[in-house]
PDB file of C-alpha atoms in Angstrom:
ATOM      1  CA  MET A   1      21.299 -17.478  10.370  1.00  0.00           C
ATOM      2  CA  GLU A   2      22.251 -18.012   6.783  1.00  0.00           C
ATOM      3  CA  MET A   3      19.725 -19.171   4.329  1.00  0.00           C
ATOM      4  CA  ASP A   4      19.213 -18.984   0.647  1.00  0.00           C
ATOM      5  CA  PRO A   5      16.505 -16.670  -0.319  1.00  0.00           C
ATOM      6  CA  ARG A   6      15.410 -18.558  -3.238  1.00  0.00           C
ATOM      7  CA  ARG A   7      14.087 -21.383  -1.092  1.00  0.00           C
ATOM      8  CA  LEU A   8      11.403 -18.773   0.318  1.00  0.00           C
ATOM      9  CA  LEU A   9       9.695 -18.837  -3.061  1.00  0.00           C
ATOM     10  CA  VAL A  10       9.310 -22.612  -2.739  1.00  0.00           C
ATOM     11  CA  LEU A  11       8.043 -22.088   0.898  1.00  0.00           C
ATOM     12  CA  LEU A  12       5.533 -19.449  -0.652  1.00  0.00           C
ATOM     13  CA  ALA A  13       4.295 -21.855  -3.218  1.00  0.00           C
ATOM     14  CA  ILE A  14       3.556 -24.521  -0.619  1.00  0.00           C
ATOM     15  CA  ALA A  15       1.614 -21.867   1.329  1.00  0.00           C
ATOM     16  CA  ARG A  16      -0.398 -20.756  -1.583  1.00  0.00           C
ATOM     17  CA  THR A  17      -1.183 -24.261  -3.048  1.00  0.00           C
ATOM     18  CA  GLY A  18      -1.519 -26.334   0.140  1.00  0.00           C
ATOM     19  CA  GLY A  19       0.846 -29.051  -0.518  1.00  0.00           C
ATOM     20  CA  VAL A  20       4.063 -30.180  -2.010  1.00  0.00           C
ATOM     21  CA  LEU A  21       2.735 -31.729  -5.116  1.00  0.00           C
ATOM     22  CA  ALA A  22       0.621 -28.726  -6.006  1.00  0.00           C
ATOM     23  CA  ALA A  23       3.612 -26.393  -5.313  1.00  0.00           C
ATOM     24  CA  ALA A  24       5.901 -28.698  -7.391  1.00  0.00           C
ATOM     25  CA  ASP A  25       3.212 -28.264 -10.345  1.00  0.00           C
ATOM     26  CA  GLU A  26       3.076 -24.448  -9.788  1.00  0.00           C
ATOM     27  CA  LEU A  27       7.040 -24.370 -10.049  1.00  0.00           C
ATOM     28  CA  ARG A  28       7.318 -26.798 -12.539  1.00  0.00           C
ATOM     29  CA  ILE A  29       9.801 -28.933 -10.885  1.00  0.00           C
ATOM     30  CA  THR A  30       9.485 -32.466  -9.186  1.00  0.00           C
ATOM     31  CA  PRO A  31       7.985 -32.884  -5.960  1.00  0.00           C
ATOM     32  CA  SER A  32      11.136 -34.411  -4.464  1.00  0.00           C
ATOM     33  CA  ALA A  33      12.963 -31.069  -5.545  1.00  0.00           C
ATOM     34  CA  VAL A  34      10.464 -29.102  -3.453  1.00  0.00           C
ATOM     35  CA  SER A  35      10.681 -31.398  -0.574  1.00  0.00           C
ATOM     36  CA  GLN A  36      14.652 -31.299  -0.812  1.00  0.00           C
ATOM     37  CA  GLN A  37      14.373 -27.426  -0.918  1.00  0.00           C
ATOM     38  CA  LEU A  38      12.009 -27.458   2.079  1.00  0.00           C
ATOM     39  CA  ASN A  39      14.116 -29.709   4.319  1.00  0.00           C
ATOM     40  CA  LYS A  40      17.207 -27.398   3.429  1.00  0.00           C
ATOM     41  CA  LEU A  41      15.420 -24.259   4.197  1.00  0.00           C
ATOM     42  CA  GLU A  42      14.170 -25.816   7.705  1.00  0.00           C
ATOM     43  CA  SER A  43      17.851 -26.954   8.258  1.00  0.00           C
ATOM     44  CA  GLU A  44      19.233 -23.465   7.542  1.00  0.00           C
ATOM     45  CA  VAL A  45      16.497 -21.703   9.878  1.00  0.00           C
ATOM     46  CA  GLY A  46      16.608 -24.424  12.685  1.00  0.00           C
ATOM     47  CA  HIS A  47      12.840 -24.607  12.851  1.00  0.00           C
ATOM     48  CA  PRO A  48      10.096 -26.649  11.453  1.00  0.00           C
ATOM     49  CA  LEU A  49       8.145 -24.737   8.752  1.00  0.00           C
ATOM     50  CA  VAL A  50       5.343 -26.913   7.432  1.00  0.00           C
ATOM     51  CA  LEU A  51       3.040 -29.447   9.211  1.00  0.00           C
ATOM     52  CA  ARG A  52       1.568 -32.066   7.074  1.00  0.00           C
ATOM     53  CA  THR A  53      -2.178 -33.007   7.883  1.00  0.00           C
ATOM     54  CA  PRO A  54      -4.572 -35.229   6.045  1.00  0.00           C
ATOM     55  CA  LYS A  55      -6.086 -32.047   4.349  1.00  0.00           C
ATOM     56  CA  GLY A  56      -2.797 -30.760   3.209  1.00  0.00           C
ATOM     57  CA  SER A  57       0.281 -28.884   4.398  1.00  0.00           C
ATOM     58  CA  VAL A  58      -0.006 -25.957   6.940  1.00  0.00           C
ATOM     59  CA  LEU A  59       2.494 -23.618   7.766  1.00  0.00           C
ATOM     60  CA  THR A  60       3.795 -23.197  11.322  1.00  0.00           C
ATOM     61  CA  GLN A  61       4.173 -19.681  12.591  1.00  0.00           C
ATOM     62  CA  ALA A  62       7.913 -19.670  11.615  1.00  0.00           C
ATOM     63  CA  GLY A  63       6.639 -20.729   8.300  1.00  0.00           C
ATOM     64  CA  LEU A  64       4.151 -17.813   7.979  1.00  0.00           C
ATOM     65  CA  SER A  65       6.795 -15.482   8.959  1.00  0.00           C
ATOM     66  CA  LEU A  66       9.285 -16.624   6.223  1.00  0.00           C
ATOM     67  CA  ALA A  67       6.356 -16.862   3.645  1.00  0.00           C
ATOM     68  CA  GLU A  68       5.730 -13.000   4.284  1.00  0.00           C
ATOM     69  CA  ALA A  69       9.221 -12.640   3.636  1.00  0.00           C
ATOM     70  CA  GLY A  70       9.047 -14.560   0.491  1.00  0.00           C
ATOM     71  CA  GLU A  71       6.204 -12.163  -0.749  1.00  0.00           C
ATOM     72  CA  GLU A  72       8.169  -9.427  -0.068  1.00  0.00           C
ATOM     73  CA  ILE A  73      10.986 -10.771  -2.269  1.00  0.00           C
ATOM     74  CA  GLU A  74       8.236 -11.867  -4.998  1.00  0.00           C
ATOM     75  CA  ARG A  75       7.089  -8.294  -4.970  1.00  0.00           C
ATOM     76  CA  ALA A  76      10.556  -6.724  -5.090  1.00  0.00           C
ATOM     77  CA  LEU A  77      11.430  -9.074  -7.999  1.00  0.00           C
ATOM     78  CA  SER A  78       8.132  -8.257  -9.896  1.00  0.00           C
ATOM     79  CA  VAL A  79       8.706  -4.300  -9.623  1.00  0.00           C
ATOM     80  CA  ALA A  80      12.594  -4.953 -10.944  1.00  0.00           C
ATOM     81  CA  GLN A  81      11.359  -6.760 -13.613  1.00  0.00           C
ATOM     82  CA  ALA A  82       8.611  -4.288 -14.550  1.00  0.00           C
ATOM     83  CA  ARG A  83      11.279  -1.510 -14.373  1.00  0.00           C
ATOM     84  CA  MET A  84      13.739  -3.357 -16.433  1.00  0.00           C
ATOM     85  CA  GLN A  85      11.027  -3.842 -18.948  1.00  0.00           C
ATOM     86  CA  GLY A  86       9.961  -0.277 -18.760  1.00  0.00           C
ATOM     87  CA  GLU A  87      11.521   0.883 -21.902  1.00  0.00           C
ATOM     88  CA  ALA A  88       9.532  -1.850 -23.826  1.00  0.00           C
ATOM     89  CA  ARG A  89       6.055  -0.495 -24.329  1.00  0.00           C
ATOM     90  CA  ILE A  90       3.556  -2.260 -22.293  1.00  0.00           C
ATOM     91  CA  ALA A  91       0.415  -2.330 -24.484  1.00  0.00           C
ATOM     92  CA  GLY A  92      -2.869  -4.344 -24.259  1.00  0.00           C
ATOM     93  CA  VAL A  93      -6.242  -4.494 -22.787  1.00  0.00           C
ATOM     94  CA  VAL A  94      -6.531  -5.809 -19.190  1.00  0.00           C
ATOM     95  CA  ARG A  95     -10.073  -6.277 -17.815  1.00  0.00           C
ATOM     96  CA  LEU A  96     -10.208  -6.107 -14.250  1.00  0.00           C
ATOM     97  CA  GLY A  97     -13.133  -7.043 -12.131  1.00  0.00           C
ATOM     98  CA  GLY A  98     -13.933  -5.685  -8.664  1.00  0.00           C
ATOM     99  CA  PHE A  99     -16.320  -4.383  -5.906  1.00  0.00           C
ATOM    100  CA  THR A 100     -17.305  -0.928  -5.469  1.00  0.00           C
ATOM    101  CA  SER A 101     -15.422   0.376  -2.399  1.00  0.00           C
ATOM    102  CA  PHE A 102     -11.995  -0.657  -3.780  1.00  0.00           C
ATOM    103  CA  MET A 103     -12.610   0.388  -7.305  1.00  0.00           C
ATOM    104  CA  ARG A 104     -14.124   3.729  -6.118  1.00  0.00           C
ATOM    105  CA  THR A 105     -11.240   4.410  -3.673  1.00  0.00           C
ATOM    106  CA  VAL A 106      -8.166   2.737  -4.712  1.00  0.00           C
ATOM    107  CA  VAL A 107      -8.334   2.175  -8.534  1.00  0.00           C
ATOM    108  CA  VAL A 108     -10.398   4.847 -10.254  1.00  0.00           C
ATOM    109  CA  PRO A 109      -8.375   7.805  -8.492  1.00  0.00           C
ATOM    110  CA  ARG A 110      -5.197   6.356  -9.876  1.00  0.00           C
ATOM    111  CA  LEU A 111      -6.534   5.838 -13.750  1.00  0.00           C
ATOM    112  CA  PRO A 112      -5.364   9.320 -14.948  1.00  0.00           C
ATOM    113  CA  GLU A 113      -1.652   8.558 -13.712  1.00  0.00           C
ATOM    114  CA  TRP A 114      -1.559   5.068 -14.978  1.00  0.00           C
ATOM    115  CA  ARG A 115      -2.845   6.285 -18.439  1.00  0.00           C
ATOM    116  CA  ARG A 116       0.065   8.891 -18.399  1.00  0.00           C
ATOM    117  CA  GLN A 117       2.538   6.173 -17.234  1.00  0.00           C
ATOM    118  CA  TYR A 118       1.387   3.516 -19.790  1.00  0.00           C
ATOM    119  CA  PRO A 119      -0.442   5.180 -22.521  1.00  0.00           C
ATOM    120  CA  GLN A 120      -0.736   2.004 -24.493  1.00  0.00           C
ATOM    121  CA  LEU A 121      -2.168  -0.043 -21.589  1.00  0.00           C
ATOM    122  CA  GLN A 122      -5.900  -0.016 -21.491  1.00  0.00           C
ATOM    123  CA  LEU A 123      -7.616  -0.905 -18.182  1.00  0.00           C
ATOM    124  CA  GLN A 124     -11.393  -1.980 -18.290  1.00  0.00           C
ATOM    125  CA  ILE A 125     -13.213  -2.080 -15.235  1.00  0.00           C
ATOM    126  CA  VAL A 126     -16.032  -4.412 -14.434  1.00  0.00           C
ATOM    127  CA  GLU A 127     -17.901  -4.078 -11.170  1.00  0.00           C
ATOM    128  CA  ASP A 128     -20.170  -6.813  -9.921  1.00  0.00           C
ATOM    129  CA  ASP A 129     -20.507  -9.320  -7.034  1.00  0.00           C
ATOM    130  CA  PHE A 130     -18.172 -12.112  -6.237  1.00  0.00           C
ATOM    131  CA  PRO A 131     -20.128 -15.000  -7.906  1.00  0.00           C
ATOM    132  CA  ALA A 132     -20.542 -13.009 -11.368  1.00  0.00           C
ATOM    133  CA  LEU A 133     -17.014 -11.965 -11.131  1.00  0.00           C
ATOM    134  CA  MET A 134     -15.428 -15.369 -10.734  1.00  0.00           C
ATOM    135  CA  ARG A 135     -17.709 -16.917 -13.294  1.00  0.00           C
ATOM    136  CA  LEU A 136     -16.363 -14.037 -15.855  1.00  0.00           C
ATOM    137  CA  LEU A 137     -12.885 -14.960 -14.817  1.00  0.00           C
ATOM    138  CA  ARG A 138     -13.045 -18.632 -15.250  1.00  0.00           C
ATOM    139  CA  GLN A 139     -14.621 -17.925 -18.799  1.00  0.00           C
ATOM    140  CA  ARG A 140     -11.468 -15.622 -19.366  1.00  0.00           C
ATOM    141  CA  GLN A 141     -13.638 -12.735 -19.959  1.00  0.00           C
ATOM    142  CA  LEU A 142     -11.927 -10.931 -17.154  1.00  0.00           C
ATOM    143  CA  ASP A 143      -8.017 -11.113 -16.680  1.00  0.00           C
ATOM    144  CA  ALA A 144      -7.977 -10.562 -12.882  1.00  0.00           C
ATOM    145  CA  VAL A 145     -10.540  -9.985 -10.028  1.00  0.00           C
ATOM    146  CA  VAL A 146     -10.341  -8.150  -6.755  1.00  0.00           C
ATOM    147  CA  VAL A 147     -11.928 -10.158  -3.936  1.00  0.00           C
ATOM    148  CA  GLU A 148     -12.919  -9.443  -0.257  1.00  0.00           C
ATOM    149  CA  LEU A 149     -12.776 -12.137   2.466  1.00  0.00           C
ATOM    150  CA  ASP A 150     -13.343 -11.900   6.147  1.00  0.00           C
ATOM    151  CA  SER A 151      -9.657 -12.842   7.228  1.00  0.00           C
ATOM    152  CA  THR A 152     -11.010 -14.014  10.628  1.00  0.00           C
ATOM    153  CA  THR A 153     -13.235 -16.549   9.250  1.00  0.00           C
ATOM    154  CA  GLY A 154     -10.755 -18.022   6.862  1.00  0.00           C
ATOM    155  CA  GLU A 155     -10.906 -18.809   3.238  1.00  0.00           C
ATOM    156  CA  GLN A 156     -14.749 -18.526   2.432  1.00  0.00           C
ATOM    157  CA  HIS A 157     -14.225 -18.699  -1.422  1.00  0.00           C
ATOM    158  CA  PRO A 158     -11.106 -21.240  -2.072  1.00  0.00           C
ATOM    159  CA  VAL A 159      -8.893 -20.443  -4.857  1.00  0.00           C
ATOM    160  CA  SER A 160      -9.656 -22.487  -7.921  1.00  0.00           C
ATOM    161  CA  ALA A 161      -6.949 -24.546  -9.696  1.00  0.00           C
ATOM    162  CA  GLY A 162      -4.654 -22.689 -11.822  1.00  0.00           C
ATOM    163  CA  MET A 163      -5.266 -19.474 -10.102  1.00  0.00           C
ATOM    164  CA  ILE A 164      -3.322 -17.647  -7.778  1.00  0.00           C
ATOM    165  CA  GLN A 165      -4.336 -15.122  -4.984  1.00  0.00           C
ATOM    166  CA  GLU A 166      -2.157 -12.301  -4.121  1.00  0.00           C
ATOM    167  CA  PRO A 167      -2.802  -9.985  -1.079  1.00  0.00           C
ATOM    168  CA  LEU A 168      -3.504  -6.367  -1.477  1.00  0.00           C
ATOM    169  CA  LEU A 169      -4.837  -4.885   1.693  1.00  0.00           C
ATOM    170  CA  ASP A 170      -6.167  -5.676   5.366  1.00  0.00           C
ATOM    171  CA  GLU A 171      -8.579  -3.026   6.835  1.00  0.00           C
ATOM    172  CA  PRO A 172     -10.604  -3.329  10.066  1.00  0.00           C
ATOM    173  CA  TRP A 173     -14.482  -3.801  10.122  1.00  0.00           C
ATOM    174  CA  LYS A 174     -16.568  -1.084  11.588  1.00  0.00           C
ATOM    175  CA  LEU A 175     -19.960  -1.074  13.531  1.00  0.00           C
ATOM    176  CA  VAL A 176     -22.268   1.354  12.110  1.00  0.00           C
ATOM    177  CA  VAL A 177     -25.295   2.435  14.458  1.00  0.00           C
ATOM    178  CA  PRO A 178     -27.671   5.138  14.419  1.00  0.00           C
ATOM    179  CA  ALA A 179     -26.201   8.453  15.921  1.00  0.00           C
ATOM    180  CA  GLY A 180     -26.336   8.424  19.622  1.00  0.00           C
ATOM    181  CA  SER A 181     -27.937   5.098  19.968  1.00  0.00           C
ATOM    182  CA  LEU A 182     -25.063   3.451  21.964  1.00  0.00           C
ATOM    183  CA  LEU A 183     -23.616   6.333  23.800  1.00  0.00           C
ATOM    184  CA  THR A 184     -24.782   5.115  26.955  1.00  0.00           C
ATOM    185  CA  ILE A 185     -23.235   1.771  26.639  1.00  0.00           C
ATOM    186  CA  ASP A 186     -19.554   1.392  27.758  1.00  0.00           C
ATOM    187  CA  ASN A 187     -18.673  -2.122  26.879  1.00  0.00           C
ATOM    188  CA  ILE A 188     -20.323  -3.156  23.686  1.00  0.00           C
ATOM    189  CA  ASP A 189     -21.458  -6.549  23.781  1.00  0.00           C
ATOM    190  CA  LEU A 190     -22.133  -7.777  20.171  1.00  0.00           C
ATOM    191  CA  SER A 191     -24.558 -10.379  21.268  1.00  0.00           C
ATOM    192  CA  ARG A 192     -26.684  -8.118  23.088  1.00  0.00           C
ATOM    193  CA  LEU A 193     -27.299  -4.987  21.030  1.00  0.00           C
ATOM    194  CA  PRO A 194     -30.601  -3.086  21.189  1.00  0.00           C
ATOM    195  CA  LEU A 195     -31.124  -3.034  17.450  1.00  0.00           C
ATOM    196  CA  PRO A 196     -31.362  -5.600  14.559  1.00  0.00           C
ATOM    197  CA  TRP A 197     -28.844  -6.312  12.154  1.00  0.00           C
ATOM    198  CA  LEU A 198     -29.183  -5.485   8.569  1.00  0.00           C
ATOM    199  CA  GLY A 199     -28.971  -8.199   6.350  1.00  0.00           C
ATOM    200  CA  VAL A 200     -26.326  -8.198   3.398  1.00  0.00           C
ATOM    201  CA  GLU A 201     -26.009  -9.948   0.120  1.00  0.00           C
ATOM    202  CA  GLN A 202     -24.693 -13.441   0.856  1.00  0.00           C
ATOM    203  CA  SER A 203     -21.541 -13.461  -1.245  1.00  0.00           C
ATOM    204  CA  ALA A 204     -20.086 -10.260   0.435  1.00  0.00           C
ATOM    205  CA  ALA A 205     -17.524 -10.728   3.187  1.00  0.00           C
ATOM    206  CA  ASN A 206     -19.994  -8.751   5.444  1.00  0.00           C
ATOM    207  CA  ALA A 207     -22.306 -11.801   5.612  1.00  0.00           C
ATOM    208  CA  ALA A 208     -19.252 -13.954   6.666  1.00  0.00           C
ATOM    209  CA  VAL A 209     -18.791 -11.703   9.650  1.00  0.00           C
ATOM    210  CA  LEU A 210     -22.341 -12.163  10.771  1.00  0.00           C
ATOM    211  CA  GLY A 211     -22.009 -15.841  10.244  1.00  0.00           C
ATOM    212  CA  ARG A 212     -18.851 -15.732  12.372  1.00  0.00           C
ATOM    213  CA  LEU A 213     -20.578 -13.728  15.101  1.00  0.00           C
ATOM    214  CA  ARG A 214     -23.497 -16.080  15.391  1.00  0.00           C
ATOM    215  CA  HIS A 215     -20.871 -19.079  15.879  1.00  0.00           C
ATOM    216  CA  SER A 216     -18.890 -17.138  18.478  1.00  0.00           C
ATOM    217  CA  THR A 217     -21.715 -15.744  20.455  1.00  0.00           C
ATOM    218  CA  GLY A 218     -23.861 -18.748  20.421  1.00  0.00           C
ATOM    219  CA  ILE A 219     -27.194 -16.758  19.758  1.00  0.00           C
ATOM    220  CA  GLN A 220     -29.142 -16.240  16.540  1.00  0.00           C
ATOM    221  CA  ILE A 221     -28.345 -13.126  14.994  1.00  0.00           C
ATOM    222  CA  GLN A 222     -31.622 -11.968  13.176  1.00  0.00           C
ATOM    223  CA  THR A 223     -31.271  -9.754  10.060  1.00  0.00           C
ATOM    224  CA  ILE A 224     -33.878  -7.207   8.766  1.00  0.00           C
ATOM    225  CA  HIS A 225     -33.631  -5.858   5.381  1.00  0.00           C
ATOM    226  CA  GLN A 226     -30.808  -6.913   2.864  1.00  0.00           C
ATOM    227  CA  TYR A 227     -28.611  -4.199   1.068  1.00  0.00           C
ATOM    228  CA  GLN A 228     -25.632  -4.613  -1.487  1.00  0.00           C
ATOM    229  CA  ASP A 229     -24.387  -1.217  -1.451  1.00  0.00           C
ATOM    230  CA  THR A 230     -22.796   0.848   1.562  1.00  0.00           C
ATOM    231  CA  LEU A 231     -25.014   3.792   0.750  1.00  0.00           C
ATOM    232  CA  THR A 232     -27.977   1.852   1.272  1.00  0.00           C
ATOM    233  CA  ALA A 233     -26.739   0.494   4.633  1.00  0.00           C
ATOM    234  CA  LEU A 234     -25.900   3.848   5.844  1.00  0.00           C
ATOM    235  CA  ALA A 235     -29.202   5.195   4.794  1.00  0.00           C
ATOM    236  CA  LEU A 236     -31.106   2.266   6.477  1.00  0.00           C
ATOM    237  CA  VAL A 237     -28.829   2.880   9.837  1.00  0.00           C
ATOM    238  CA  ALA A 238     -29.624   6.683   9.609  1.00  0.00           C
ATOM    239  CA  ALA A 239     -33.408   5.907   9.528  1.00  0.00           C
ATOM    240  CA  GLY A 240     -33.208   3.696  12.652  1.00  0.00           C
ATOM    241  CA  GLU A 241     -33.825   0.592  10.859  1.00  0.00           C
ATOM    242  CA  GLY A 242     -30.929  -1.341  12.197  1.00  0.00           C
ATOM    243  CA  ILE A 243     -27.085  -1.578  12.469  1.00  0.00           C
ATOM    244  CA  ALA A 244     -24.400  -2.861  10.120  1.00  0.00           C
ATOM    245  CA  ILE A 245     -20.840  -4.217   9.753  1.00  0.00           C
ATOM    246  CA  VAL A 246     -18.935  -2.119   7.140  1.00  0.00           C
ATOM    247  CA  PRO A 247     -15.349  -2.140   5.883  1.00  0.00           C
ATOM    248  CA  THR A 248     -13.388   1.054   6.439  1.00  0.00           C
ATOM    249  CA  LEU A 249     -12.577   1.539   2.822  1.00  0.00           C
ATOM    250  CA  ALA A 250     -16.275   1.576   1.992  1.00  0.00           C
ATOM    251  CA  LEU A 251     -16.767   4.514   4.305  1.00  0.00           C
ATOM    252  CA  THR A 252     -13.992   6.906   2.719  1.00  0.00           C
ATOM    253  CA  GLY A 253     -15.362  10.050   1.047  1.00  0.00           C
ATOM    254  CA  ILE A 254     -18.800   9.126   1.900  1.00  0.00           C
ATOM    255  CA  VAL A 255     -21.084  11.629   4.198  1.00  0.00           C
ATOM    256  CA  GLN A 256     -21.842   9.912   7.508  1.00  0.00           C
ATOM    257  CA  ASP A 257     -24.536  11.993   8.804  1.00  0.00           C
ATOM    258  CA  GLN A 258     -27.071  10.594  11.467  1.00  0.00           C
ATOM    259  CA  VAL A 259     -24.635   7.420  12.094  1.00  0.00           C
ATOM    260  CA  ASP A 260     -22.006   6.609  14.275  1.00  0.00           C
ATOM    261  CA  ILE A 261     -18.819   4.684  13.146  1.00  0.00           C
ATOM    262  CA  LEU A 262     -17.569   2.397  16.038  1.00  0.00           C
ATOM    263  CA  ASP A 263     -14.302   0.262  16.488  1.00  0.00           C
ATOM    264  CA  VAL A 264     -15.505  -2.720  18.451  1.00  0.00           C
ATOM    265  CA  PRO A 265     -13.113  -5.736  19.575  1.00  0.00           C
ATOM    266  CA  GLY A 266     -14.078  -8.834  18.026  1.00  0.00           C
ATOM    267  CA  LEU A 267     -15.231  -7.540  14.390  1.00  0.00           C
ATOM    268  CA  GLY A 268     -11.863  -8.652  12.810  1.00  0.00           C
ATOM    269  CA  THR A 269     -10.699  -7.566   9.506  1.00  0.00           C
ATOM    270  CA  ARG A 270     -11.573  -7.568   5.922  1.00  0.00           C
ATOM    271  CA  HIS A 271      -8.783  -9.040   3.567  1.00  0.00           C
ATOM    272  CA  ILE A 272      -8.599  -7.725  -0.147  1.00  0.00           C
ATOM    273  CA  ALA A 273      -6.820  -9.821  -2.548  1.00  0.00           C
ATOM    274  CA  LEU A 274      -6.198 -10.095  -6.370  1.00  0.00           C
ATOM    275  CA  ARG A 275      -7.041 -13.417  -7.961  1.00  0.00           C
ATOM    276  CA  ARG A 276      -5.793 -14.240 -11.478  1.00  0.00           C
ATOM    277  CA  PHE A 277      -4.553 -17.169 -13.597  1.00  0.00           C
ATOM    278  CA  ASP A 278      -0.992 -18.196 -12.598  1.00  0.00           C
ATOM    279  CA  ARG A 279       1.269 -15.769 -14.338  1.00  0.00           C
ATOM    280  CA  ARG A 280       3.808 -18.349 -14.880  1.00  0.00           C
ATOM    281  CA  ARG A 281       1.612 -20.092 -17.473  1.00  0.00           C
ATOM    282  CA  PRO A 282       2.510 -18.123 -19.572  1.00  0.00           C
ATOM    283  CA  THR A 283       3.878 -14.507 -18.248  1.00  0.00           C
ATOM    284  CA  ASN A 284       1.406 -11.759 -19.194  1.00  0.00           C
ATOM    285  CA  LEU A 285       3.151  -8.445 -18.914  1.00  0.00           C
ATOM    286  CA  PRO A 286       0.208  -6.223 -19.270  1.00  0.00           C
ATOM    287  CA  VAL A 287      -1.591  -8.124 -16.410  1.00  0.00           C
ATOM    288  CA  ASP A 288       1.425  -8.342 -14.382  1.00  0.00           C
ATOM    289  CA  THR A 289       1.810  -4.353 -14.545  1.00  0.00           C
ATOM    290  CA  VAL A 290      -1.656  -4.070 -13.530  1.00  0.00           C
ATOM    291  CA  ALA A 291      -1.201  -6.270 -10.705  1.00  0.00           C
ATOM    292  CA  ARG A 292       2.030  -4.382  -9.456  1.00  0.00           C
ATOM    293  CA  LEU A 293      -0.018  -1.221  -9.941  1.00  0.00           C
ATOM    294  CA  LEU A 294      -2.826  -2.435  -7.541  1.00  0.00           C
ATOM    295  CA  ARG A 295      -0.354  -3.448  -5.003  1.00  0.00           C
ATOM    296  CA  GLU A 296       1.391  -0.143  -5.092  1.00  0.00           C
ATOM    297  CA  SER A 297      -2.122   1.725  -4.803  1.00  0.00           C
ATOM    298  CA  ALA A 298      -3.157  -0.351  -2.047  1.00  0.00           C
ATOM    299  CA  ALA A 299       0.001  -0.075  -0.141  1.00  0.00           C
ATOM    300  CA  ALA A 300      -0.250   3.823  -0.698  1.00  0.00           C
ATOM    301  CA  PHE A 301      -3.792   3.952   0.516  1.00  0.00           C
ATOM    302  CA  ASP A 302      -2.984   1.662   3.577  1.00  0.00           C
ATOM    303  CA  THR A 303      -0.101   3.975   4.559  1.00  0.00           C
ATOM    304  CA  ARG A 304      -2.299   7.105   4.288  1.00  0.00           C
ATOM    305  CA  ALA A 305      -5.155   5.313   6.099  1.00  0.00           C
ATOM    306  CA  GLY A 306      -2.562   4.446   9.059  1.00  0.00           C
ATOM    307  CA  SER A 307      -0.956   8.056   9.246  1.00  0.00           C
TER     308      SER A 307
END
């Protein structure tokens, strides 16, 4: 199979924007040029790559596989560009929003290294919930925002026009229960657990998981309390108040006394991504550099977690 790898970037634009017209706008070419490149790519690989539906264009399984390859090419080009421009001093302020577990675990430990590498690049961190961070991003008070989504549920928070979303990390959800409370249960049935669920702030991805479980189990999952921070959830679980769904990253470096952390089929994964305004309008080298550093840091963390 011979194909032009440049056409993968066209397919990637269709995947991100959901249609040929939007992809053409993002790439700054005509819709007919996008369709032509897509048709040539499908001819080269011998498989249909896009299904057109009333709600937009959806990638086939073959299309998804090639889009992933397009993301790898895009990352490689971004790294090469940053290295070629490395001698030019990257200077400026980048305001990055995000949620606690990613900032604490992936970003903050790398700050000294990044400061040495780019002494004239200043990274300012803002930690808040999803609605507040996206409001600041739309108001241009932030340059980029790290977001969390329940990847099994799908896109809970659609990407706004003019923005792009870049994947950073996928990690499994964990079930946190009081120590020893489920030791006598061989096969855990999420619809028949003997303890109530802890409620979580509604914009958090954890809340989407609870909603998904309500739908998949067909029962009413009642919640008690409402937490925002993982430390609060762990304290409530340790006190025997209930059970919680927590992402792996949030448990890193935290004392887990009096609770059990369980892998349970059906919980799914949390998807972490970076949202920012389309870097093609216009290129912002400091923000591009921070995006690359975040991808590399997330990849390094994922490698350590998997080893």
